């Protein structure tokens, strides 16, 4: 009869991080550490100006190495991470989160997310808005309704 004593057992050792090169492309690294779903999404974010490495705009082929700061604007939020380890191949989430330090500030509870209303629609074929219509639309925008 053996007893399973889990309370006295030491925590299981974490597997070592895979060996990586000293630096790699920023689009490949963002994909490997699972900050974006596909490498194409990472490259598109770089080309769109949504990725900065050490506070400089980064192209997809920009190099990242340990100690660099990467800012990624994706889906309306900005993630700020410090590179801790370089990966070139995509790994599981438990290993990926160990390769960077997330310094993204927490959203402030005093400023709830703004809800944006859709702009007023005109009927198809109604032509350009008149001066009166334009003034009404501007008044709605100023009141925060549009």
Tab-separated table of N, CA and C in Angstrom:
chain	number	residue	atom	x	y	z
A	1	UNK	N	0.839	-1.165	0.000
A	1	UNK	CA	0.000	0.000	0.000
A	1	UNK	C	0.890	1.236	0.000
A	2	UNK	N	0.807	2.014	-1.081
A	2	UNK	CA	1.627	3.213	-1.179
A	2	UNK	C	0.748	4.441	-1.062
A	3	UNK	N	1.277	5.394	-0.361
A	3	UNK	CA	0.548	6.647	-0.212
A	3	UNK	C	1.152	7.681	-1.139
A	4	UNK	N	0.283	8.438	-1.744
A	4	UNK	CA	0.735	9.491	-2.647
A	4	UNK	C	0.791	10.790	-1.861
A	5	UNK	N	1.980	11.251	-1.542
A	5	UNK	CA	2.147	12.461	-0.746
A	5	UNK	C	2.542	13.606	-1.661
A	6	UNK	N	1.572	14.350	-2.098
A	6	UNK	CA	1.834	15.467	-3.003
A	6	UNK	C	2.193	16.735	-2.242
A	7	UNK	N	1.778	16.841	-0.990
A	7	UNK	CA	2.052	18.068	-0.255
A	7	UNK	C	3.531	18.195	0.118
A	8	UNK	N	4.244	17.084	0.272
A	8	UNK	CA	5.661	17.132	0.611
A	8	UNK	C	6.542	17.161	-0.635
A	9	UNK	N	5.977	16.828	-1.782
A	9	UNK	CA	6.786	16.755	-3.003
A	9	UNK	C	7.148	18.160	-3.476
A	10	UNK	N	8.347	18.253	-3.999
A	10	UNK	CA	8.806	19.528	-4.557
A	10	UNK	C	8.084	19.782	-5.872
A	11	UNK	N	7.910	21.044	-6.232
A	11	UNK	CA	7.247	21.325	-7.505
A	11	UNK	C	8.068	20.754	-8.659
A	12	UNK	N	7.354	20.330	-9.676
A	12	UNK	CA	8.031	19.724	-10.830
A	12	UNK	C	8.937	20.764	-11.489
A	13	UNK	N	10.160	20.382	-11.842
A	13	UNK	CA	11.061	21.343	-12.478
A	13	UNK	C	10.528	21.735	-13.851
A	14	UNK	N	10.687	23.010	-14.166
A	14	UNK	CA	10.215	23.487	-15.464
A	14	UNK	C	11.197	23.041	-16.537
A	15	UNK	N	10.683	22.664	-17.699
A	15	UNK	CA	11.592	22.237	-18.759
A	15	UNK	C	12.445	23.411	-19.220
A	16	UNK	N	13.677	23.131	-19.635
A	16	UNK	CA	14.551	24.224	-20.069
A	16	UNK	C	14.032	24.855	-21.362
A	17	UNK	N	14.353	26.118	-21.527
A	17	UNK	CA	13.965	26.807	-22.754
A	17	UNK	C	14.799	26.267	-23.918
A	18	UNK	N	14.193	26.144	-25.098
A	18	UNK	CA	14.956	25.648	-26.244
A	18	UNK	C	16.061	26.623	-26.630
A	19	UNK	N	17.153	26.058	-27.124
A	19	UNK	CA	18.273	26.889	-27.557
A	19	UNK	C	17.835	27.755	-28.728
A	20	UNK	N	18.308	28.966	-28.761
A	20	UNK	CA	17.957	29.871	-29.842
A	20	UNK	C	19.159	30.691	-30.251
A	21	UNK	N	19.061	31.346	-31.383
A	21	UNK	CA	20.165	32.202	-31.836
A	21	UNK	C	20.243	33.471	-30.990
A	22	UNK	N	21.287	34.273	-31.143
A	22	UNK	CA	21.389	35.499	-30.361
A	22	UNK	C	20.352	36.558	-30.749
A	23	UNK	N	19.856	36.513	-31.996
A	23	UNK	CA	18.822	37.456	-32.429
A	23	UNK	C	18.011	36.818	-33.552
A	24	UNK	N	16.840	37.400	-33.828
A	24	UNK	CA	15.985	36.900	-34.900
A	24	UNK	C	15.106	38.037	-35.400
A	25	UNK	N	14.335	37.769	-36.442
A	25	UNK	CA	13.416	38.752	-37.006
A	25	UNK	C	12.263	38.995	-36.030
A	26	UNK	N	11.794	40.227	-35.974
A	26	UNK	CA	10.728	40.565	-35.033
A	26	UNK	C	9.425	39.860	-35.400
A	27	UNK	N	9.122	39.707	-36.690
A	27	UNK	CA	7.867	39.042	-37.045
A	27	UNK	C	7.895	37.570	-36.654
A	28	UNK	N	9.046	36.946	-36.808
A	28	UNK	CA	9.177	35.536	-36.430
A	28	UNK	C	9.083	35.375	-34.912
A	29	UNK	N	9.687	36.284	-34.167
A	29	UNK	CA	9.665	36.195	-32.710
A	29	UNK	C	8.255	36.425	-32.162
A	30	UNK	N	7.535	37.425	-32.697
A	30	UNK	CA	6.168	37.681	-32.238
A	30	UNK	C	5.277	36.467	-32.440
A	31	UNK	N	5.460	35.776	-33.562
A	31	UNK	CA	4.685	34.570	-33.844
A	31	UNK	C	5.113	33.426	-32.930
A	32	UNK	N	6.426	33.274	-32.716
A	32	UNK	CA	6.937	32.156	-31.926
A	32	UNK	C	6.492	32.237	-30.463
A	33	UNK	N	6.402	33.449	-29.916
A	33	UNK	CA	5.997	33.575	-28.512
A	33	UNK	C	4.493	33.795	-28.372
A	34	UNK	N	3.764	33.595	-29.441
A	34	UNK	CA	2.302	33.581	-29.443
A	34	UNK	C	1.649	34.912	-29.109
A	35	UNK	N	2.278	36.030	-29.484
A	35	UNK	CA	1.628	37.328	-29.326
A	35	UNK	C	0.691	37.604	-30.499
A	36	UNK	N	0.931	36.947	-31.642
A	36	UNK	CA	0.049	37.029	-32.809
A	36	UNK	C	-0.246	35.608	-33.267
A	37	UNK	N	-1.361	35.441	-34.000
A	37	UNK	CA	-1.760	34.093	-34.405
A	37	UNK	C	-0.920	33.537	-35.541
A	38	UNK	N	-0.583	34.380	-36.518
A	38	UNK	CA	0.203	33.895	-37.655
A	38	UNK	C	1.372	34.826	-37.894
A	39	UNK	N	2.364	34.303	-38.562
A	39	UNK	CA	3.522	35.126	-38.884
A	39	UNK	C	3.126	36.204	-39.882
A	40	UNK	N	2.177	35.897	-40.761
A	40	UNK	CA	1.694	36.896	-41.713
A	40	UNK	C	1.031	38.062	-40.978
A	41	UNK	N	0.307	37.783	-39.901
A	41	UNK	CA	-0.288	38.851	-39.098
A	41	UNK	C	0.795	39.714	-38.462
A	42	UNK	N	1.873	39.095	-38.013
A	42	UNK	CA	2.980	39.840	-37.416
A	42	UNK	C	3.635	40.744	-38.455
A	43	UNK	N	3.859	40.210	-39.656
A	43	UNK	CA	4.474	41.002	-40.722
A	43	UNK	C	3.560	42.156	-41.130
A	44	UNK	N	2.265	41.904	-41.191
A	44	UNK	CA	1.320	42.947	-41.566
A	44	UNK	C	1.280	44.042	-40.498
A	45	UNK	N	1.348	43.665	-39.230
A	45	UNK	CA	1.374	44.652	-38.151
A	45	UNK	C	2.635	45.515	-38.250
A	46	UNK	N	3.754	44.896	-38.602
A	46	UNK	CA	5.002	45.653	-38.764
A	46	UNK	C	4.881	46.637	-39.923
A	47	UNK	N	4.376	46.159	-41.053
A	47	UNK	CA	4.240	47.029	-42.224
A	47	UNK	C	3.248	48.163	-41.973
A	48	UNK	N	2.261	47.918	-41.119
A	48	UNK	CA	1.271	48.939	-40.795
A	48	UNK	C	1.734	49.925	-39.739
A	49	UNK	N	2.939	49.744	-39.212
A	49	UNK	CA	3.465	50.665	-38.209
A	49	UNK	C	2.975	50.391	-36.809
A	50	UNK	N	2.496	49.179	-36.549
A	50	UNK	CA	1.955	48.840	-35.229
A	50	UNK	C	2.963	48.146	-34.319
A	51	UNK	N	4.203	47.975	-34.791
A	51	UNK	CA	5.239	47.319	-33.989
A	51	UNK	C	6.416	48.273	-33.865
A	52	UNK	N	6.892	48.436	-32.641
A	52	UNK	CA	8.074	49.269	-32.396
A	52	UNK	C	9.058	48.458	-31.565
A	53	UNK	N	10.322	48.513	-31.942
A	53	UNK	CA	11.391	47.848	-31.193
A	53	UNK	C	12.294	48.948	-30.651
A	54	UNK	N	12.436	48.992	-29.340
A	54	UNK	CA	13.216	50.023	-28.661
A	54	UNK	C	12.773	51.420	-29.093
A	55	UNK	N	11.456	51.602	-29.184
A	55	UNK	CA	10.812	52.877	-29.507
A	55	UNK	C	11.130	53.379	-30.917
A	56	UNK	N	11.450	52.462	-31.833
A	56	UNK	CA	11.646	52.813	-33.242
A	56	UNK	C	10.722	51.930	-34.077
A	57	UNK	N	10.085	52.487	-35.119
A	57	UNK	CA	9.224	51.653	-35.965
A	57	UNK	C	10.008	50.475	-36.532
A	58	UNK	N	9.391	49.298	-36.550
A	58	UNK	CA	10.093	48.086	-36.968
A	58	UNK	C	9.472	47.502	-38.225
A	59	UNK	N	10.324	47.169	-39.170
A	59	UNK	CA	9.888	46.413	-40.336
A	59	UNK	C	9.887	44.943	-39.940
A	60	UNK	N	9.264	44.061	-40.743
A	60	UNK	CA	9.220	42.645	-40.359
A	60	UNK	C	10.601	42.020	-40.156
A	61	UNK	N	11.604	42.492	-40.883
A	61	UNK	CA	12.935	41.895	-40.784
A	61	UNK	C	13.803	42.545	-39.716
A	62	UNK	N	13.249	43.465	-38.929
A	62	UNK	CA	14.031	44.096	-37.872
A	62	UNK	C	14.488	43.039	-36.876
A	63	UNK	N	15.672	43.217	-36.360
A	63	UNK	CA	16.261	42.233	-35.463
A	63	UNK	C	15.885	42.523	-34.009
A	64	UNK	N	15.577	41.456	-33.257
A	64	UNK	CA	15.348	41.575	-31.815
A	64	UNK	C	16.313	40.648	-31.101
A	65	UNK	N	16.755	41.081	-29.941
A	65	UNK	CA	17.642	40.267	-29.119
A	65	UNK	C	17.223	40.442	-27.664
A	66	UNK	N	17.706	39.585	-26.769
A	66	UNK	CA	17.305	39.705	-25.366
A	66	UNK	C	17.615	41.099	-24.813
A	67	UNK	N	16.661	41.643	-24.071
A	67	UNK	CA	16.815	42.972	-23.503
A	67	UNK	C	16.085	44.052	-24.289
A	68	UNK	N	15.650	43.758	-25.510
A	68	UNK	CA	14.923	44.734	-26.317
A	68	UNK	C	13.493	44.891	-25.799
A	69	UNK	N	12.931	46.076	-26.029
A	69	UNK	CA	11.535	46.326	-25.699
A	69	UNK	C	10.733	46.314	-27.000
A	70	UNK	N	9.643	45.551	-27.020
A	70	UNK	CA	8.786	45.464	-28.202
A	70	UNK	C	7.401	45.958	-27.818
A	71	UNK	N	6.878	46.909	-28.606
A	71	UNK	CA	5.515	47.415	-28.428
A	71	UNK	C	4.693	46.947	-29.610
A	72	UNK	N	3.580	46.310	-29.336
A	72	UNK	CA	2.710	45.757	-30.374
A	72	UNK	C	1.302	46.270	-30.168
A	73	UNK	N	0.768	46.974	-31.167
A	73	UNK	CA	-0.625	47.435	-31.101
A	73	UNK	C	-1.455	46.475	-31.930
A	74	UNK	N	-2.355	45.764	-31.252
A	74	UNK	CA	-3.156	44.747	-31.912
A	74	UNK	C	-4.551	44.734	-31.307
A	75	UNK	N	-5.569	44.794	-32.132
A	75	UNK	CA	-6.966	44.744	-31.704
A	75	UNK	C	-7.293	45.832	-30.690
A	76	UNK	N	-6.753	47.021	-30.899
A	76	UNK	CA	-7.090	48.158	-30.054
A	76	UNK	C	-6.339	48.251	-28.747
A	77	UNK	N	-5.440	47.326	-28.459
A	77	UNK	CA	-4.655	47.397	-27.234
A	77	UNK	C	-3.170	47.385	-27.580
A	78	UNK	N	-2.388	48.006	-26.739
A	78	UNK	CA	-0.946	48.031	-26.932
A	78	UNK	C	-0.293	47.130	-25.906
A	79	UNK	N	0.454	46.145	-26.383
A	79	UNK	CA	1.209	45.247	-25.498
A	79	UNK	C	2.653	45.736	-25.461
A	80	UNK	N	3.219	45.832	-24.282
A	80	UNK	CA	4.616	46.214	-24.103
A	80	UNK	C	5.315	45.039	-23.451
A	81	UNK	N	6.292	44.454	-24.154
A	81	UNK	CA	7.000	43.290	-23.634
A	81	UNK	C	8.499	43.501	-23.763
A	82	UNK	N	9.249	42.928	-22.831
A	82	UNK	CA	10.703	42.904	-22.890
A	82	UNK	C	11.122	41.515	-23.338
A	83	UNK	N	12.002	41.450	-24.319
A	83	UNK	CA	12.467	40.171	-24.850
A	83	UNK	C	13.402	39.539	-23.818
A	84	UNK	N	13.101	38.308	-23.434
A	84	UNK	CA	13.932	37.599	-22.466
A	84	UNK	C	14.709	36.460	-23.092
A	85	UNK	N	14.124	35.840	-24.112
A	85	UNK	CA	14.753	34.693	-24.766
A	85	UNK	C	14.320	34.694	-26.230
A	86	UNK	N	15.200	34.282	-27.090
A	86	UNK	CA	14.912	34.266	-28.531
A	86	UNK	C	14.442	32.883	-28.950
A	87	UNK	N	13.315	32.870	-29.656
A	87	UNK	CA	12.776	31.637	-30.242
A	87	UNK	C	12.601	31.857	-31.735
A	88	UNK	N	12.788	30.805	-32.518
A	88	UNK	CA	12.525	30.897	-33.950
A	88	UNK	C	11.363	30.007	-34.359
A	89	UNK	N	11.079	29.003	-33.541
A	89	UNK	CA	9.969	28.107	-33.836
A	89	UNK	C	8.899	28.290	-32.776
A	90	UNK	N	7.657	28.130	-33.176
A	90	UNK	CA	6.533	28.300	-32.259
A	90	UNK	C	6.542	27.193	-31.214
A	91	UNK	N	6.327	27.575	-29.965
A	91	UNK	CA	6.343	26.619	-28.863
A	91	UNK	C	5.024	26.724	-28.117
A	92	UNK	N	4.820	25.835	-27.172
A	92	UNK	CA	3.607	25.846	-26.365
A	92	UNK	C	3.526	27.089	-25.495
A	93	UNK	N	2.319	27.419	-25.094
A	93	UNK	CA	2.094	28.635	-24.322
A	93	UNK	C	2.876	28.683	-23.005
A	94	UNK	N	2.999	27.566	-22.235
A	94	UNK	CA	3.757	27.656	-20.981
A	94	UNK	C	5.227	28.031	-21.193
A	95	UNK	N	5.806	27.589	-22.283
A	95	UNK	CA	7.200	27.945	-22.575
A	95	UNK	C	7.265	29.349	-23.166
A	96	UNK	N	6.294	29.706	-24.004
A	96	UNK	CA	6.316	31.008	-24.680
A	96	UNK	C	6.260	32.163	-23.687
A	97	UNK	N	5.451	32.065	-22.642
A	97	UNK	CA	5.330	33.176	-21.697
A	97	UNK	C	6.609	33.375	-20.885
A	98	UNK	N	7.472	32.394	-20.844
A	98	UNK	CA	8.744	32.533	-20.135
A	98	UNK	C	9.784	33.265	-20.969
A	99	UNK	N	9.495	33.520	-22.232
A	99	UNK	CA	10.463	34.138	-23.140
A	99	UNK	C	10.329	35.656	-23.198
A	100	UNK	N	9.372	36.218	-22.480
A	100	UNK	CA	9.236	37.671	-22.443
A	100	UNK	C	8.646	38.088	-21.103
A	101	UNK	N	8.839	39.364	-20.788
A	101	UNK	CA	8.267	39.957	-19.586
A	101	UNK	C	7.225	40.962	-20.038
A	102	UNK	N	5.994	40.741	-19.646
A	102	UNK	CA	4.904	41.613	-20.058
A	102	UNK	C	4.849	42.831	-19.141
A	103	UNK	N	5.037	44.017	-19.707
A	103	UNK	CA	4.985	45.259	-18.946
A	103	UNK	C	3.803	46.123	-19.369
A	104	UNK	N	2.794	45.503	-19.951
A	104	UNK	CA	1.616	46.231	-20.399
A	104	UNK	C	0.890	46.793	-19.187
A	105	UNK	N	0.623	48.113	-19.165
A	105	UNK	CA	-0.094	48.661	-18.017
A	105	UNK	C	-1.525	48.148	-17.978
A	106	UNK	N	-2.015	47.959	-16.782
A	106	UNK	CA	-3.399	47.491	-16.612
A	106	UNK	C	-4.352	48.604	-17.026
A	107	UNK	N	-5.466	48.239	-17.643
A	107	UNK	CA	-6.432	49.285	-18.021
A	107	UNK	C	-7.000	49.934	-16.770
A	108	UNK	N	-7.138	51.257	-16.819
A	108	UNK	CA	-7.629	51.961	-15.640
A	108	UNK	C	-9.134	51.759	-15.503
A	109	UNK	N	-9.587	51.445	-14.294
A	109	UNK	CA	-11.020	51.215	-14.098
A	109	UNK	C	-11.832	52.503	-14.196
A	110	UNK	N	-11.194	53.673	-14.011
A	110	UNK	CA	-11.942	54.928	-14.053
A	110	UNK	C	-12.316	55.321	-15.478
A	111	UNK	N	-11.601	54.804	-16.459
A	111	UNK	CA	-11.883	55.143	-17.853
A	111	UNK	C	-12.399	53.903	-18.578
A	112	UNK	N	-13.716	53.708	-18.568
A	112	UNK	CA	-14.254	52.536	-19.265
A	112	UNK	C	-14.053	52.681	-20.773
A	113	UNK	N	-14.034	51.577	-21.490
A	113	UNK	CA	-13.857	51.672	-22.930
A	113	UNK	C	-14.998	52.457	-23.564
A	114	UNK	N	-14.641	53.298	-24.524
A	114	UNK	CA	-15.635	54.123	-25.183
A	114	UNK	C	-16.410	53.307	-26.202
A	115	UNK	N	-17.699	53.535	-26.237
A	115	UNK	CA	-18.528	52.895	-27.248
A	115	UNK	C	-18.732	53.894	-28.372
A	116	UNK	N	-18.386	53.501	-29.571
A	116	UNK	CA	-18.528	54.369	-30.713
A	116	UNK	C	-19.780	53.984	-31.479
A	117	UNK	N	-20.581	54.987	-31.778
A	117	UNK	CA	-21.787	54.742	-32.552
A	117	UNK	C	-21.434	54.770	-34.037
A	118	UNK	N	-22.150	54.020	-34.815
A	118	UNK	CA	-21.928	54.007	-36.255
A	118	UNK	C	-22.346	55.363	-36.830
A	119	UNK	N	-21.628	55.835	-37.838
A	119	UNK	CA	-22.017	57.115	-38.437
A	119	UNK	C	-23.391	56.989	-39.088
A	120	UNK	N	-24.124	58.091	-39.149
A	120	UNK	CA	-25.454	58.014	-39.748
A	120	UNK	C	-25.357	57.585	-41.211
A	121	UNK	N	-26.272	56.740	-41.625
A	121	UNK	CA	-26.289	56.227	-42.994
A	121	UNK	C	-27.292	57.011	-43.829
A	122	UNK	N	-26.917	57.238	-45.055
A	122	UNK	CA	-27.824	57.877	-46.007
A	122	UNK	C	-28.344	56.808	-46.947
A	123	UNK	N	-29.552	57.014	-47.400
A	123	UNK	CA	-30.121	56.075	-48.360
A	123	UNK	C	-29.302	56.099	-49.642
A	124	UNK	N	-29.182	54.935	-50.238
A	124	UNK	CA	-28.423	54.823	-51.481
A	124	UNK	C	-29.111	55.661	-52.552
A	125	UNK	N	-28.314	56.458	-53.233
A	125	UNK	CA	-28.841	57.302	-54.299
A	125	UNK	C	-29.403	58.614	-53.804
A	126	UNK	N	-29.248	58.914	-52.514
A	126	UNK	CA	-29.790	60.155	-51.972
A	126	UNK	C	-28.909	61.355	-52.307
A	127	UNK	N	-27.734	61.104	-52.851
A	127	UNK	CA	-26.850	62.207	-53.221
A	127	UNK	C	-26.043	62.712	-52.046
A	128	UNK	N	-25.381	63.822	-52.287
A	128	UNK	CA	-24.547	64.416	-51.243
A	128	UNK	C	-25.421	65.020	-50.158
A	129	UNK	N	-24.890	65.069	-48.922
A	129	UNK	CA	-25.681	65.702	-47.854
A	129	UNK	C	-25.809	67.206	-48.114
A	130	UNK	N	-26.929	67.743	-47.759
A	130	UNK	CA	-27.112	69.189	-47.879
A	130	UNK	C	-26.410	69.868	-46.715
A	131	UNK	N	-26.336	71.183	-46.788
A	131	UNK	CA	-25.704	71.934	-45.714
A	131	UNK	C	-26.454	71.699	-44.394
A	132	UNK	N	-27.761	71.592	-44.477
A	132	UNK	CA	-28.575	71.346	-43.301
A	132	UNK	C	-28.261	69.965	-42.714
A	133	UNK	N	-28.150	68.943	-43.594
A	133	UNK	CA	-27.802	67.593	-43.137
A	133	UNK	C	-26.426	67.582	-42.473
A	134	UNK	N	-25.470	68.274	-43.090
A	134	UNK	CA	-24.118	68.316	-42.548
A	134	UNK	C	-24.112	68.946	-41.163
A	135	UNK	N	-24.857	70.019	-40.971
A	135	UNK	CA	-24.919	70.672	-39.664
A	135	UNK	C	-25.549	69.758	-38.614
A	136	UNK	N	-26.560	69.013	-39.015
A	136	UNK	CA	-27.179	68.054	-38.084
A	136	UNK	C	-26.166	66.974	-37.673
A	137	UNK	N	-25.418	66.465	-38.648
A	137	UNK	CA	-24.421	65.425	-38.343
A	137	UNK	C	-23.332	65.964	-37.429
A	138	UNK	N	-22.877	67.204	-37.669
A	138	UNK	CA	-21.854	67.799	-36.798
A	138	UNK	C	-22.387	67.979	-35.381
A	139	UNK	N	-23.666	68.379	-35.260
A	139	UNK	CA	-24.263	68.562	-33.944
A	139	UNK	C	-24.321	67.217	-33.203
A	140	UNK	N	-24.652	66.155	-33.909
A	140	UNK	CA	-24.679	64.829	-33.276
A	140	UNK	C	-23.288	64.416	-32.808
A	141	UNK	N	-22.287	64.677	-33.622
A	141	UNK	CA	-20.907	64.314	-33.247
A	141	UNK	C	-20.461	65.082	-32.009
A	142	UNK	N	-20.806	66.368	-31.944
A	142	UNK	CA	-20.419	67.191	-30.791
A	142	UNK	C	-21.113	66.724	-29.514
A	143	UNK	N	-22.337	66.250	-29.655
A	143	UNK	CA	-23.083	65.782	-28.492
A	143	UNK	C	-22.637	64.391	-28.049
A	144	UNK	N	-21.763	63.772	-28.822
A	144	UNK	CA	-21.264	62.449	-28.466
A	144	UNK	C	-22.172	61.323	-28.909
A	145	UNK	N	-23.092	61.586	-29.768
A	145	UNK	CA	-24.007	60.548	-30.222
A	145	UNK	C	-23.565	59.934	-31.544
A	146	UNK	N	-22.603	60.476	-32.197
A	146	UNK	CA	-22.213	59.971	-33.506
A	146	UNK	C	-20.820	59.829	-33.674
